Amino acid sequence: MISIFITRQSRYPANTKALKKSVSELLSNHGVTEAEVSIALVGERKMRELGEKFLNEGQADETHEVLSFPASEAKGEFPKNENDRSLGDIVICYPEVRKIAIKKNRLMDEVICELAEHGTLHLLGIHHK
């Protein structure tokens, strides 16, 4: 079973049903049948904090549109449970979504789904060329 968990504040509206469907279909198309993915829609400040903390960017001038944190690369004190189905976490910057939607004349939900799919590919180990 594929489970998608979405966290967002009420000021960041999104079609969560379409988002879950988009990511689930992408995973299925890549042969994944058992997985958990967490997706968070956040503001610019939170996205910059994550960039500073995990990408060692210091005071970044730019805000990332999407960041992915694969569970396979998680660092911590606790060993990973072999039954853990978590692929990882995807964080999407909602204000950046708005900018992209306006610039490309697209619906916000379309942009959110595209960024979530992009992040999912990173969780699967598929990266940019």
N, CA, C and O atoms as a Tinker XYZ file with bonds, in Angstrom:
   516  protein
     1  N      0.836000   -1.175000    0.000000    73     2
     2  CA     0.000000    0.000000    0.000000    64     1     3
     3  C      0.886000    1.246000    0.000000    63     2     4     5
     4  O      1.906000    1.293000    0.688000    81     3
     5  N      0.495000    2.235000   -0.763000    73     3     6
     6  CA     1.199000    3.512000   -0.808000    64     5     7
     7  C      0.413000    4.512000    0.025000    63     6     8     9
     8  O     -0.785000    4.705000   -0.181000    81     7
     9  N      1.103000    5.149000    0.973000    73     7    10
    10  CA     0.469000    6.147000    1.839000    64     9    11
    11  C      1.178000    7.481000    1.668000    63    10    12    13
    12  O      2.405000    7.563000    1.738000    81    11
    13  N      0.396000    8.513000    1.447000    73    11    14
    14  CA     0.922000    9.869000    1.296000    64    13    15
    15  C      0.345000   10.712000    2.424000    63    14    16    17
    16  O     -0.873000   10.791000    2.588000    81    15
    17  N      1.216000   11.339000    3.198000    73    15    18
    18  CA     0.790000   12.198000    4.307000    64    17    19
    19  C      1.109000   13.643000    3.956000    63    18    20    21
    20  O      2.234000   13.958000    3.565000    81    19
    21  N      0.128000   14.514000    4.094000    73    19    22
    22  CA     0.307000   15.919000    3.724000    64    21    23
    23  C      0.099000   16.806000    4.944000    63    22    24    25
    24  O     -0.883000   16.673000    5.674000    81    23
    25  N      1.052000   17.715000    5.143000    73    23    26
    26  CA     0.974000   18.693000    6.218000    64    25    27
    27  C      0.983000   20.078000    5.583000    63    26    28    29
    28  O      1.834000   20.384000    4.748000    81    27
    29  N      0.035000   20.903000    5.985000    73    27    30
    30  CA    -0.008000   22.271000    5.468000    64    29    31
    31  C     -0.796000   23.130000    6.433000    63    30    32    33
    32  O     -1.626000   22.638000    7.197000    81    31
    33  N     -0.525000   24.410000    6.386000    73    31    34
    34  CA    -1.310000   25.347000    7.169000    64    33    35
    35  C     -2.511000   25.777000    6.342000    63    34    36    37
    36  O     -2.491000   25.680000    5.115000    81    35
    37  N     -3.552000   26.248000    7.005000    73    35    38
    38  CA    -4.779000   26.625000    6.298000    64    37    39
    39  C     -4.550000   27.751000    5.296000    63    38    40    41
    40  O     -5.314000   27.889000    4.341000    81    39
    41  N     -3.519000   28.549000    5.498000    73    39    42
    42  CA    -3.257000   29.641000    4.547000    64    41    43
    43  C     -2.601000   29.139000    3.268000    63    42    44    45
    44  O     -2.376000   29.917000    2.340000    81    43
    45  N     -2.294000   27.854000    3.210000    73    43    46
    46  CA    -1.719000   27.246000    2.016000    64    45    47
    47  C     -2.685000   26.207000    1.453000    63    46    48    49
    48  O     -2.480000   25.008000    1.641000    81    47
    49  N     -3.732000   26.654000    0.768000    73    47    50
    50  CA    -4.715000   25.703000    0.233000    64    49    51
    51  C     -4.123000   24.835000   -0.878000    63    50    52    53
    52  O     -3.283000   25.279000   -1.661000    81    51
    53  N     -4.578000   23.610000   -0.922000    73    51    54
    54  CA    -4.123000   22.679000   -1.953000    64    53    55
    55  C     -5.143000   21.564000   -2.098000    63    54    56    57
    56  O     -5.830000   21.198000   -1.145000    81    55
    57  N     -5.224000   21.037000   -3.302000    73    55    58
    58  CA    -6.087000   19.893000   -3.572000    64    57    59
    59  C     -5.321000   18.639000   -3.137000    63    58    60    61
    60  O     -4.598000   18.037000   -3.931000    81    59
    61  N     -5.487000   18.259000   -1.881000    73    59    62
    62  CA    -4.709000   17.147000   -1.332000    64    61    63
    63  C     -5.047000   15.813000   -1.997000    63    62    64    65
    64  O     -4.193000   14.934000   -2.104000    81    63
    65  N     -6.277000   15.669000   -2.436000    73    63    66
    66  CA    -6.674000   14.428000   -3.116000    64    65    67
    67  C     -5.891000   14.279000   -4.426000    63    66    68    69
    68  O     -5.366000   13.206000   -4.721000    81    67
    69  N     -5.817000   15.362000   -5.206000    73    67    70
    70  CA    -5.074000   15.323000   -6.470000    64    69    71
    71  C     -3.582000   15.120000   -6.217000    63    70    72    73
    72  O     -2.907000   14.421000   -6.973000    81    71
    73  N     -3.076000   15.731000   -5.158000    73    71    74
    74  CA    -1.662000   15.604000   -4.816000    64    73    75
    75  C     -1.320000   14.160000   -4.449000    63    74    76    77
    76  O     -0.318000   13.618000   -4.916000    81    75
    77  N     -2.141000   13.549000   -3.626000    73    75    78
    78  CA    -1.917000   12.146000   -3.251000    64    77    79
    79  C     -1.985000   11.238000   -4.473000    63    78    80    81
    80  O     -1.167000   10.331000   -4.624000    81    79
    81  N     -2.957000   11.482000   -5.340000    73    79    82
    82  CA    -3.117000   10.667000   -6.543000    64    81    83
    83  C     -1.897000   10.801000   -7.450000    63    82    84    85
    84  O     -1.395000    9.806000   -7.974000    81    83
    85  N     -1.426000   12.022000   -7.634000    73    83    86
    86  CA    -0.283000   12.284000   -8.501000    64    85    87
    87  C      0.964000   11.536000   -8.034000    63    86    88    89
    88  O      1.637000   10.883000   -8.832000    81    87
    89  N      1.267000   11.635000   -6.745000    73    87    90
    90  CA     2.460000   10.980000   -6.201000    64    89    91
    91  C      2.283000    9.461000   -6.184000    63    90    92    93
    92  O      3.223000    8.730000   -6.498000    81    91
    93  N      1.109000    8.983000   -5.827000    73    91    94
    94  CA     0.847000    7.532000   -5.810000    64    93    95
    95  C      1.008000    6.925000   -7.195000    63    94    96    97
    96  O      1.602000    5.857000   -7.341000    81    95
    97  N      0.479000    7.603000   -8.216000    73    95    98
    98  CA     0.596000    7.098000   -9.588000    64    97    99
    99  C      2.047000    7.073000  -10.043000    63    98   100   101
   100  O      2.479000    6.125000  -10.698000    81    99
   101  N      2.798000    8.110000   -9.700000    73    99   102
   102  CA     4.212000    8.145000  -10.070000    64   101   103
   103  C      4.962000    6.981000   -9.430000    63   102   104   105
   104  O      5.752000    6.307000  -10.091000    81   103
   105  N      4.714000    6.748000   -8.154000    73   103   106
   106  CA     5.369000    5.628000   -7.469000    64   105   107
   107  C      4.980000    4.296000   -8.103000    63   106   108   109
   108  O      5.837000    3.445000   -8.343000    81   107
   109  N      3.699000    4.116000   -8.371000    73   107   110
   110  CA     3.225000    2.874000   -9.004000    64   109   111
   111  C      3.875000    2.672000  -10.364000    63   110   112   113
   112  O      4.259000    1.556000  -10.714000    81   111
   113  N      3.999000    3.758000  -11.134000    73   111   114
   114  CA     4.621000    3.674000  -12.460000    64   113   115
   115  C      6.100000    3.305000  -12.386000    63   114   116   117
   116  O      6.679000    2.849000  -13.372000    81   115
   117  N      6.706000    3.500000  -11.231000    73   115   118
   118  CA     8.107000    3.122000  -11.031000    64   117   119
   119  C      8.223000    1.799000  -10.263000    63   118   120   121
   120  O      9.292000    1.468000   -9.750000    81   119
   121  N      7.133000    1.057000  -10.189000    73   119   122
   122  CA     7.159000   -0.273000   -9.592000    64   121   123
   123  C      7.095000   -0.308000   -8.079000    63   122   124   125
   124  O      7.314000   -1.357000   -7.474000    81   123
   125  N      6.800000    0.819000   -7.461000    73   123   126
   126  CA     6.720000    0.865000   -6.003000    64   125   127
   127  C      5.307000    0.489000   -5.573000    63   126   128   129
   128  O      4.335000    1.094000   -6.024000    81   127
   129  N      5.194000   -0.503000   -4.707000    73   127   130
   130  CA     3.876000   -0.928000   -4.224000    64   129   131
   131  C      3.696000   -0.682000   -2.731000    63   130   132   133
   132  O      2.567000   -0.608000   -2.247000    81   131
   133  N      4.796000   -0.557000   -2.003000    73   131   134
   134  CA     4.762000   -0.324000   -0.554000    64   133   135
   135  C      5.626000    0.882000   -0.238000    63   134   136   137
   136  O      6.846000    0.834000   -0.396000    81   135
   137  N      4.999000    1.963000    0.207000    73   135   138
   138  CA     5.785000    3.158000    0.532000    64   137   139
   139  C      4.963000    4.154000    1.325000    63   138   140   141
   140  O      3.733000    4.172000    1.268000    81   139
   141  N      5.685000    4.983000    2.067000    73   139   142
   142  CA     5.090000    6.126000    2.749000    64   141   143
   143  C      5.902000    7.355000    2.369000    63   142   144   145
   144  O      7.132000    7.330000    2.396000    81   143
   145  N      5.211000    8.422000    2.019000    73   143   146
   146  CA     5.854000    9.685000    1.676000    64   145   147
   147  C      5.136000   10.785000    2.441000    63   146   148   149
   148  O      3.907000   10.825000    2.483000    81   147
   149  N      5.909000   11.671000    3.042000    73   147   150
   150  CA     5.339000   12.830000    3.728000    64   149   151
   151  C      5.627000   14.071000    2.899000    63   150   152   153
   152  O      6.746000   14.272000    2.426000    81   151
   153  N      4.600000   14.902000    2.729000    73   151   154
   154  CA     4.731000   16.139000    1.963000    64   153   155
   155  C      4.292000   17.292000    2.850000    63   154   156   157
   156  O      3.231000   17.241000    3.473000    81   155
   157  N      5.117000   18.333000    2.902000    73   155   158
   158  CA     4.774000   19.522000    3.688000    64   157   159
   159  C      4.796000   20.745000    2.785000    63   158   160   161
   160  O      5.719000   20.927000    1.992000    81   159
   161  N      3.777000   21.576000    2.912000    73   159   162
   162  CA     3.729000   22.869000    2.226000    64   161   163
   163  C      4.092000   23.917000    3.264000    63   162   164   165
   164  O      3.418000   24.052000    4.285000    81   163
   165  N      5.161000   24.659000    2.999000    73   163   166
   166  CA     5.678000   25.607000    3.985000    64   165   167
   167  C      5.893000   26.982000    3.360000    63   166   168   169
   168  O      5.790000   27.152000    2.145000    81   167
   169  N      6.193000   27.954000    4.212000    73   167   170
   170  CA     6.497000   29.306000    3.768000    64   169   171
   171  C      7.977000   29.482000    3.464000    63   170   172   173
   172  O      8.781000   28.566000    3.636000    81   171
   173  N      8.319000   30.694000    3.003000    73   171   174
   174  CA     9.707000   30.974000    2.621000    64   173   175
   175  C     10.673000   30.878000    3.802000    63   174   176   177
   176  O     11.772000   30.341000    3.659000    81   175
   177  N     10.276000   31.390000    4.957000    73   175   178
   178  CA    11.170000   31.371000    6.111000    64   177   179
   179  C     11.548000   29.932000    6.484000    63   178   180   181
   180  O     12.721000   29.637000    6.716000    81   179
   181  N     10.567000   29.049000    6.539000    73   179   182
   182  CA    10.828000   27.646000    6.883000    64   181   183
   183  C     11.714000   26.995000    5.826000    63   182   184   185
   184  O     12.617000   26.227000    6.158000    81   183
   185  N     11.458000   27.299000    4.559000    73   183   186
   186  CA    12.247000   26.701000    3.487000    64   185   187
   187  C     13.703000   27.171000    3.569000    63   186   188   189
   188  O     14.625000   26.385000    3.352000    81   187
   189  N     13.901000   28.437000    3.879000    73   187   190
   190  CA    15.270000   28.944000    4.038000    64   189   191
   191  C     15.960000   28.277000    5.231000    63   190   192   193
   192  O     17.140000   27.931000    5.158000    81   191
   193  N     15.222000   28.098000    6.324000    73   191   194
   194  CA    15.784000   27.423000    7.504000    64   193   195
   195  C     16.251000   26.014000    7.143000    63   194   196   197
   196  O     17.327000   25.584000    7.558000    81   195
   197  N     15.439000   25.304000    6.370000    73   195   198
   198  CA    15.807000   23.941000    5.964000    64   197   199
   199  C     17.039000   23.959000    5.064000    63   198   200   201
   200  O     17.925000   23.117000    5.202000    81   199
   201  N     17.092000   24.926000    4.139000    73   199   202
   202  CA    18.255000   25.055000    3.267000    64   201   203
   203  C     19.525000   25.326000    4.056000    63   202   204   205
   204  O     20.578000   24.750000    3.785000    81   203
   205  N     19.408000   26.214000    5.036000    73   203   206
   206  CA    20.561000   26.542000    5.877000    64   205   207
   207  C     21.008000   25.332000    6.695000    63   206   208   209
   208  O     22.201000   25.048000    6.802000    81   207
   209  N     20.046000   24.633000    7.263000    73   207   210
   210  CA    20.369000   23.517000    8.157000    64   209   211
   211  C     20.892000   22.284000    7.424000    63   210   212   213
   212  O     21.877000   21.678000    7.847000    81   211
   213  N     20.237000   21.915000    6.329000    73   211   214
   214  CA    20.565000   20.646000    5.684000    64   213   215
   215  C     21.430000   20.772000    4.437000    63   214   216   217
   216  O     22.050000   19.796000    4.015000    81   215
   217  N     21.480000   21.957000    3.844000    73   215   218
   218  CA    22.288000   22.139000    2.639000    64   217   219
   219  C     23.488000   23.039000    2.894000    63   218   220   221
   220  O     24.240000   23.354000    1.972000    81   219
   221  N     23.669000   23.452000    4.146000    73   219   222
   222  CA    24.792000   24.308000    4.532000    64   221   223
   223  C     24.886000   25.555000    3.661000    63   222   224   225
   224  O     25.963000   25.902000    3.176000    81   223
   225  N     23.756000   26.224000    3.465000    73   223   226
   226  CA    23.720000   27.382000    2.580000    64   225   227
   227  C     23.923000   28.709000    3.291000    63   226   228   229
   228  O     23.987000   29.743000    2.627000    81   227
   229  N     24.025000   28.722000    4.595000    73   227   230
   230  CA    24.141000   29.995000    5.291000    64   229   231
   231  C     22.911000   30.842000    5.043000    63   230   232   233
   232  O     21.798000   30.317000    5.005000    81   231
   233  N     23.085000   32.113000    4.878000    73   231   234
   234  CA    21.959000   33.020000    4.608000    64   233   235
   235  C     21.693000   33.043000    3.103000    63   234   236   237
   236  O     22.182000   33.928000    2.401000    81   235
   237  N     20.944000   32.106000    2.622000    73   235   238
   238  CA    20.658000   31.987000    1.191000    64   237   239
   239  C     19.766000   33.126000    0.713000    63   238   240   241
   240  O     18.807000   33.504000    1.386000    81   239
   241  N     20.097000   33.674000   -0.468000    73   239   242
   242  CA    19.281000   34.727000   -1.067000    64   241   243
   243  C     18.068000   34.139000   -1.778000    63   242   244   245
   244  O     17.017000   34.773000   -1.862000    81   243
   245  N     18.224000   32.938000   -2.281000    73   243   246
   246  CA    17.136000   32.292000   -3.007000    64   245   247
   247  C     16.449000   31.264000   -2.119000    63   246   248   249
   248  O     17.051000   30.683000   -1.216000    81   247
   249  N     15.179000   31.061000   -2.406000    73   247   250
   250  CA    14.412000   30.048000   -1.691000    64   249   251
   251  C     14.182000   28.880000   -2.638000    63   250   252   253
   252  O     13.791000   29.078000   -3.788000    81   251
   253  N     14.420000   27.682000   -2.167000    73   251   254
   254  CA    14.179000   26.494000   -2.992000    64   253   255
   255  C     12.681000   26.305000   -3.204000    63   254   256   257
   256  O     11.874000   26.618000   -2.329000    81   255
   257  N     12.326000   25.794000   -4.366000    73   255   258
   258  CA    10.930000   25.473000   -4.660000    64   257   259
   259  C     10.534000   24.192000   -3.944000    63   258   260   261
   260  O      9.436000   24.086000   -3.396000    81   259
   261  N     11.443000   23.219000   -3.955000    73   259   262
   262  CA    11.164000   21.910000   -3.362000    64   261   263
   263  C     12.466000   21.313000   -2.828000    63   262   264   265
   264  O     13.527000   21.466000   -3.434000    81   263
   265  N     12.369000   20.640000   -1.702000    73   263   266
   266  CA    13.488000   19.895000   -1.134000    64   265   267
   267  C     13.009000   18.485000   -0.818000    63   266   268   269
   268  O     11.868000   18.279000   -0.405000    81   267
   269  N     13.894000   17.522000   -1.018000    73   267   270
   270  CA    13.578000   16.123000   -0.712000    64   269   271
   271  C     14.581000   15.592000    0.293000    63   270   272   273
   272  O     15.776000   15.878000    0.220000    81   271
   273  N     14.070000   14.818000    1.228000    73   271   274
   274  CA    14.905000   14.225000    2.262000    64   273   275
   275  C     14.651000   12.722000    2.288000    63   274   276   277
   276  O     13.743000   12.263000    2.981000    81   275
   277  N     15.450000   11.941000    1.532000    73   275   278
   278  CA    15.250000   10.494000    1.489000    64   277   279
   279  C     15.475000    9.847000    2.853000    63   278   280   281
   280  O     16.438000   10.169000    3.549000    81   279
   281  N     14.599000    8.952000    3.222000    73   279   282
   282  CA    14.730000    8.242000    4.497000    64   281   283
   283  C     16.005000    7.409000    4.520000    63   282   284   285
   284  O     16.584000    7.181000    5.583000    81   283
   285  N     16.439000    6.958000    3.359000    73   283   286
   286  CA    17.646000    6.130000    3.288000    64   285   287
   287  C     18.898000    6.907000    3.672000    63   286   288   289
   288  O     19.918000    6.310000    4.014000    81   287
   289  N     18.827000    8.238000    3.618000    73   287   290
   290  CA    19.980000    9.070000    3.961000    64   289   291
   291  C     19.833000    9.721000    5.329000    63   290   292   293
   292  O     20.664000   10.541000    5.718000    81   291
   293  N     18.785000    9.362000    6.061000    73   291   294
   294  CA    18.539000    9.974000    7.369000    64   293   295
   295  C     19.655000    9.619000    8.340000    63   294   296   297
   296  O     20.124000    8.483000    8.406000    81   295
   297  N     20.061000   10.640000    9.090000    73   295   298
   298  CA    21.098000   10.434000   10.098000    64   297   299
   299  C     20.443000   10.538000   11.462000    63   298   300   301
   300  O     19.587000   11.393000   11.688000    81   299
   301  N     20.840000    9.684000   12.345000    73   299   302
   302  CA    20.264000    9.738000   13.681000    64   301   303
   303  C     20.810000    8.637000   14.563000    63   302   304   305
   304  O     21.632000    7.821000   14.145000    81   303
   305  N     20.340000    8.636000   15.774000    73   303   306
   306  CA    20.813000    7.671000   16.759000    64   305   307
   307  C     20.139000    6.311000   16.623000    63   306   308   309
   308  O     20.681000    5.297000   17.064000    81   307
   309  N     18.969000    6.293000   16.019000    73   307   310
   310  CA    18.201000    5.057000   15.982000    64   309   311
   311  C     18.380000    4.343000   14.648000    63   310   312   313
   312  O     18.308000    4.980000   13.597000    81   311
   313  N     18.613000    3.041000   14.671000    73   311   314
   314  CA    18.731000    2.296000   13.418000    64   313   315
   315  C     17.383000    2.242000   12.706000    63   314   316   317
   316  O     16.325000    2.255000   13.335000    81   315
   317  N     17.452000    2.182000   11.382000    73   315   318
   318  CA    16.225000    2.120000   10.602000    64   317   319
   319  C     15.569000    0.748000   10.766000    63   318   320   321
   320  O     16.240000   -0.281000   10.687000    81   319
   321  N     14.276000    0.743000   10.990000    73   319   322
   322  CA    13.494000   -0.477000   11.117000    64   321   323
   323  C     13.369000   -1.110000    9.732000    63   322   324   325
   324  O     13.013000   -0.426000    8.773000    81   323
   325  N     13.656000   -2.394000    9.618000    73   323   326
   326  CA    13.593000   -3.052000    8.308000    64   325   327
   327  C     12.180000   -3.098000    7.740000    63   326   328   329
   328  O     12.013000   -3.293000    6.536000    81   327
   329  N     11.163000   -2.923000    8.575000    73   327   330
   330  CA     9.781000   -2.898000    8.101000    64   329   331
   331  C      9.300000   -1.489000    7.765000    63   330   332   333
   332  O      8.152000   -1.301000    7.360000    81   331
   333  N     10.163000   -0.520000    7.931000    73   331   334
   334  CA     9.811000    0.871000    7.658000    64   333   335
   335  C      9.627000    1.064000    6.151000    63   334   336   337
   336  O     10.519000    0.752000    5.361000    81   335
   337  N      8.477000    1.573000    5.773000    73   335   338
   338  CA     8.169000    1.775000    4.358000    64   337   339
   339  C      8.424000    3.212000    3.915000    63   338   340   341
   340  O      8.144000    3.560000    2.768000    81   339
   341  N      8.945000    4.042000    4.799000    73   339   342
   342  CA     9.111000    5.456000    4.496000    64   341   343
   343  C     10.171000    5.681000    3.423000    63   342   344   345
   344  O     11.316000    5.250000    3.561000    81   343
   345  N      9.766000    6.368000    2.347000    73   343   346
   346  CA    10.729000    6.781000    1.327000    64   345   347
   347  C     11.404000    8.073000    1.747000    63   346   348   349
   348  O     12.572000    8.302000    1.435000    81   347
   349  N     10.668000    8.917000    2.456000    73   347   350
   350  CA    11.240000   10.174000    2.912000    64   349   351
   351  C     10.225000   11.293000    2.914000    63   350   352   353
   352  O      9.015000   11.076000    2.851000    81   351
   353  N     10.765000   12.505000    2.988000    73   351   354
   354  CA     9.943000   13.706000    3.102000    64   353   355
   355  C     10.195000   14.644000    1.935000    63   354   356   357
   356  O     11.312000   14.754000    1.429000    81   355
   357  N      9.136000   15.312000    1.522000    73   355   358
   358  CA     9.204000   16.331000    0.475000    64   357   359
   359  C      8.667000   17.615000    1.079000    63   358   360   361
   360  O      7.611000   17.621000    1.711000    81   359
   361  N      9.401000   18.707000    0.880000    73   359   362
   362  CA     8.968000   20.004000    1.388000    64   361   363
   363  C      8.836000   20.943000    0.197000    63   362   364   365
   364  O      9.770000   21.105000   -0.588000    81   363
   365  N      7.668000   21.558000    0.072000    73   363   366
   366  CA     7.371000   22.462000   -1.042000    64   365   367
   367  C      7.123000   23.857000   -0.488000    63   366   368   369
   368  O      6.374000   24.030000    0.474000    81   367
   369  N      7.754000   24.846000   -1.099000    73   367   370
   370  CA     7.602000   26.235000   -0.665000    64   369   371
   371  C      6.398000   26.862000   -1.378000    63   370   372   373
   372  O      6.442000   27.131000   -2.579000    81   371
   373  N      5.332000   27.088000   -0.621000    73   371   374
   374  CA     4.082000   27.577000   -1.209000    64   373   375
   375  C      4.230000   28.934000   -1.904000    63   374   376   377
   376  O      3.694000   29.096000   -3.001000    81   375
   377  N      4.929000   29.915000   -1.324000    73   375   378
   378  CA     5.093000   31.185000   -2.042000    64   377   379
   379  C      5.834000   31.016000   -3.377000    63   378   380   381
   380  O      5.560000   31.745000   -4.330000    81   379
   381  N      6.760000   30.071000   -3.448000    73   379   382
   382  CA     7.442000   29.800000   -4.714000    64   381   383
   383  C      6.477000   29.170000   -5.720000    63   382   384   385
   384  O      6.557000   29.440000   -6.918000    81   383
   385  N      5.572000   28.335000   -5.229000    73   383   386
   386  CA     4.538000   27.750000   -6.092000    64   385   387
   387  C      3.726000   28.869000   -6.737000    63   386   388   389
   388  O      3.452000   28.843000   -7.937000    81   387
   389  N      3.347000   29.846000   -5.926000    73   387   390
   390  CA     2.559000   30.977000   -6.418000    64   389   391
   391  C      3.314000   31.720000   -7.526000    63   390   392   393
   392  O      2.728000   32.059000   -8.554000    81   391
   393  N      4.605000   31.970000   -7.320000    73   391   394
   394  CA     5.422000   32.672000   -8.321000    64   393   395
   395  C      5.479000   31.894000   -9.633000    63   394   396   397
   396  O      5.330000   32.469000  -10.711000    81   395
   397  N      5.693000   30.597000   -9.533000    73   395   398
   398  CA     5.765000   29.748000  -10.728000    64   397   399
   399  C      4.429000   29.745000  -11.457000    63   398   400   401
   400  O      4.386000   29.871000  -12.681000    81   399
   401  N      3.340000   29.603000  -10.709000    73   399   402
   402  CA     2.003000   29.558000  -11.318000    64   401   403
   403  C      1.709000   30.849000  -12.078000    63   402   404   405
   404  O      1.162000   30.810000  -13.180000    81   403
   405  N      2.068000   31.977000  -11.500000    73   403   406
   406  CA     1.834000   33.264000  -12.162000    64   405   407
   407  C      2.717000   33.389000  -13.399000    63   406   408   409
   408  O      2.240000   33.765000  -14.469000    81   407
   409  N      3.994000   33.075000  -13.254000    73   407   410
   410  CA     4.949000   33.204000  -14.358000    64   409   411
   411  C      4.583000   32.313000  -15.543000    63   410   412   413
   412  O      4.706000   32.727000  -16.696000    81   411
   413  N      4.136000   31.098000  -15.260000    73   411   414
   414  CA     3.844000   30.131000  -16.327000    64   413   415
   415  C      2.359000   30.032000  -16.655000    63   414   416   417
   416  O      1.944000   29.199000  -17.461000    81   415
   417  N      1.558000   30.901000  -16.015000    73   415   418
   418  CA     0.108000   30.897000  -16.236000    64   417   419
   419  C     -0.478000   29.497000  -16.015000    63   418   420   421
   420  O     -1.185000   28.957000  -16.865000    81   419
   421  N     -0.161000   28.934000  -14.854000    73   419   422
   422  CA    -0.598000   27.588000  -14.501000    64   421   423
   423  C     -1.435000   27.640000  -13.240000    63   422   424   425
   424  O     -1.390000   28.623000  -12.500000    81   423
   425  N     -2.189000   26.597000  -12.992000    73   423   426
   426  CA    -2.936000   26.477000  -11.746000    64   425   427
   427  C     -1.977000   26.117000  -10.616000    63   426   428   429
   428  O     -1.018000   25.371000  -10.814000    81   427
   429  N     -2.246000   26.652000   -9.441000    73   427   430
   430  CA    -1.404000   26.372000   -8.273000    64   429   431
   431  C     -1.304000   24.867000   -8.017000    63   430   432   433
   432  O     -0.215000   24.349000   -7.772000    81   431
   433  N     -2.436000   24.171000   -8.074000    73   431   434
   434  CA    -2.430000   22.732000   -7.790000    64   433   435
   435  C     -1.599000   21.952000   -8.803000    63   434   436   437
   436  O     -0.981000   20.948000   -8.450000    81   435
   437  N     -1.574000   22.402000  -10.060000    73   435   438
   438  CA    -0.729000   21.743000  -11.063000    64   437   439
   439  C      0.743000   21.881000  -10.688000    63   438   440   441
   440  O      1.509000   20.921000  -10.771000    81   439
   441  N      1.125000   23.078000  -10.277000    73   439   442
   442  CA     2.519000   23.327000   -9.902000    64   441   443
   443  C      2.887000   22.518000   -8.656000    63   442   444   445
   444  O      3.971000   21.939000   -8.588000    81   443
   445  N      1.994000   22.481000   -7.685000    73   443   446
   446  CA     2.256000   21.693000   -6.469000    64   445   447
   447  C      2.473000   20.226000   -6.831000    63   446   448   449
   448  O      3.410000   19.599000   -6.337000    81   447
   449  N      1.622000   19.677000   -7.684000    73   447   450
   450  CA     1.763000   18.270000   -8.086000    64   449   451
   451  C      3.081000   18.039000   -8.823000    63   450   452   453
   452  O      3.758000   17.039000   -8.584000    81   451
   453  N      3.449000   18.960000   -9.718000    73   451   454
   454  CA     4.706000   18.808000  -10.453000    64   453   455
   455  C      5.908000   18.827000   -9.515000    63   454   456   457
   456  O      6.829000   18.023000   -9.661000    81   455
   457  N      5.897000   19.745000   -8.555000    73   455   458
   458  CA     7.008000   19.812000   -7.606000    64   457   459
   459  C      7.039000   18.571000   -6.713000    63   458   460   461
   460  O      8.115000   18.071000   -6.383000    81   459
   461  N      5.876000   18.078000   -6.325000    73   459   462
   462  CA     5.819000   16.854000   -5.517000    64   461   463
   463  C      6.348000   15.664000   -6.315000    63   462   464   465
   464  O      7.056000   14.817000   -5.769000    81   463
   465  N      6.014000   15.596000   -7.587000    73   463   466
   466  CA     6.523000   14.518000   -8.438000    64   465   467
   467  C      8.040000   14.623000   -8.571000    63   466   468   469
   468  O      8.749000   13.619000   -8.507000    81   467
   469  N      8.527000   15.844000   -8.755000    73   467   470
   470  CA     9.969000   16.073000   -8.849000    64   469   471
   471  C     10.664000   15.591000   -7.570000    63   470   472   473
   472  O     11.679000   14.897000   -7.626000    81   471
   473  N     10.108000   15.967000   -6.433000    73   471   474
   474  CA    10.662000   15.533000   -5.152000    64   473   475
   475  C     10.602000   14.029000   -4.977000    63   474   476   477
   476  O     11.521000   13.427000   -4.422000    81   475
   477  N      9.528000   13.423000   -5.446000    73   475   478
   478  CA     9.374000   11.967000   -5.351000    64   477   479
   479  C     10.446000   11.256000   -6.164000    63   478   480   481
   480  O     11.006000   10.253000   -5.721000    81   479
   481  N     10.730000   11.771000   -7.347000    73   479   482
   482  CA    11.794000   11.180000   -8.165000    64   481   483
   483  C     13.126000   11.216000   -7.420000    63   482   484   485
   484  O     13.903000   10.264000   -7.488000    81   483
   485  N     13.390000   12.310000   -6.713000    73   483   486
   486  CA    14.618000   12.384000   -5.911000    64   485   487
   487  C     14.611000   11.328000   -4.808000    63   486   488   489
   488  O     15.640000   10.713000   -4.529000    81   487
   489  N     13.459000   11.118000   -4.182000    73   487   490
   490  CA    13.374000   10.082000   -3.142000    64   489   491
   491  C     13.666000    8.700000   -3.715000    63   490   492   493
   492  O     14.188000    7.827000   -3.022000    81   491
   493  N     13.325000    8.512000   -4.986000    73   491   494
   494  CA    13.571000    7.232000   -5.655000    64   493   495
   495  C     15.007000    7.113000   -6.167000    63   494   496   497
   496  O     15.398000    6.073000   -6.695000    81   495
   497  N     15.786000    8.180000   -6.007000    73   495   498
   498  CA    17.177000    8.153000   -6.460000    64   497   499
   499  C     17.363000    8.623000   -7.881000    63   498   500   501
   500  O     18.438000    8.443000   -8.453000    81   499
   501  N     16.341000    9.221000   -8.466000    73   499   502
   502  CA    16.420000    9.740000   -9.832000    64   501   503
   503  C     16.680000   11.238000   -9.729000    63   502   504   505
   504  O     15.847000   11.988000   -9.219000    81   503
   505  N     17.844000   11.670000  -10.218000    73   503   506
   506  CA    18.262000   13.061000  -10.040000    64   505   507
   507  C     18.448000   13.771000  -11.373000    63   506   508   509
   508  O     18.351000   13.163000  -12.439000    81   507
   509  N     18.715000   15.056000  -11.291000    73   507   510
   510  CA    18.931000   15.895000  -12.475000    64   509   511
   511  C     20.152000   15.409000  -13.240000    63   510   512   513
   512  O     21.032000   14.737000  -12.702000    81   511
   513  N     20.168000   15.774000  -14.509000    73   511   514
   514  CA    21.361000   15.480000  -15.321000    64   513   515
   515  C     22.217000   16.707000  -15.396000    63   514   516
   516  O     23.272000   16.686000  -16.030000    81   515
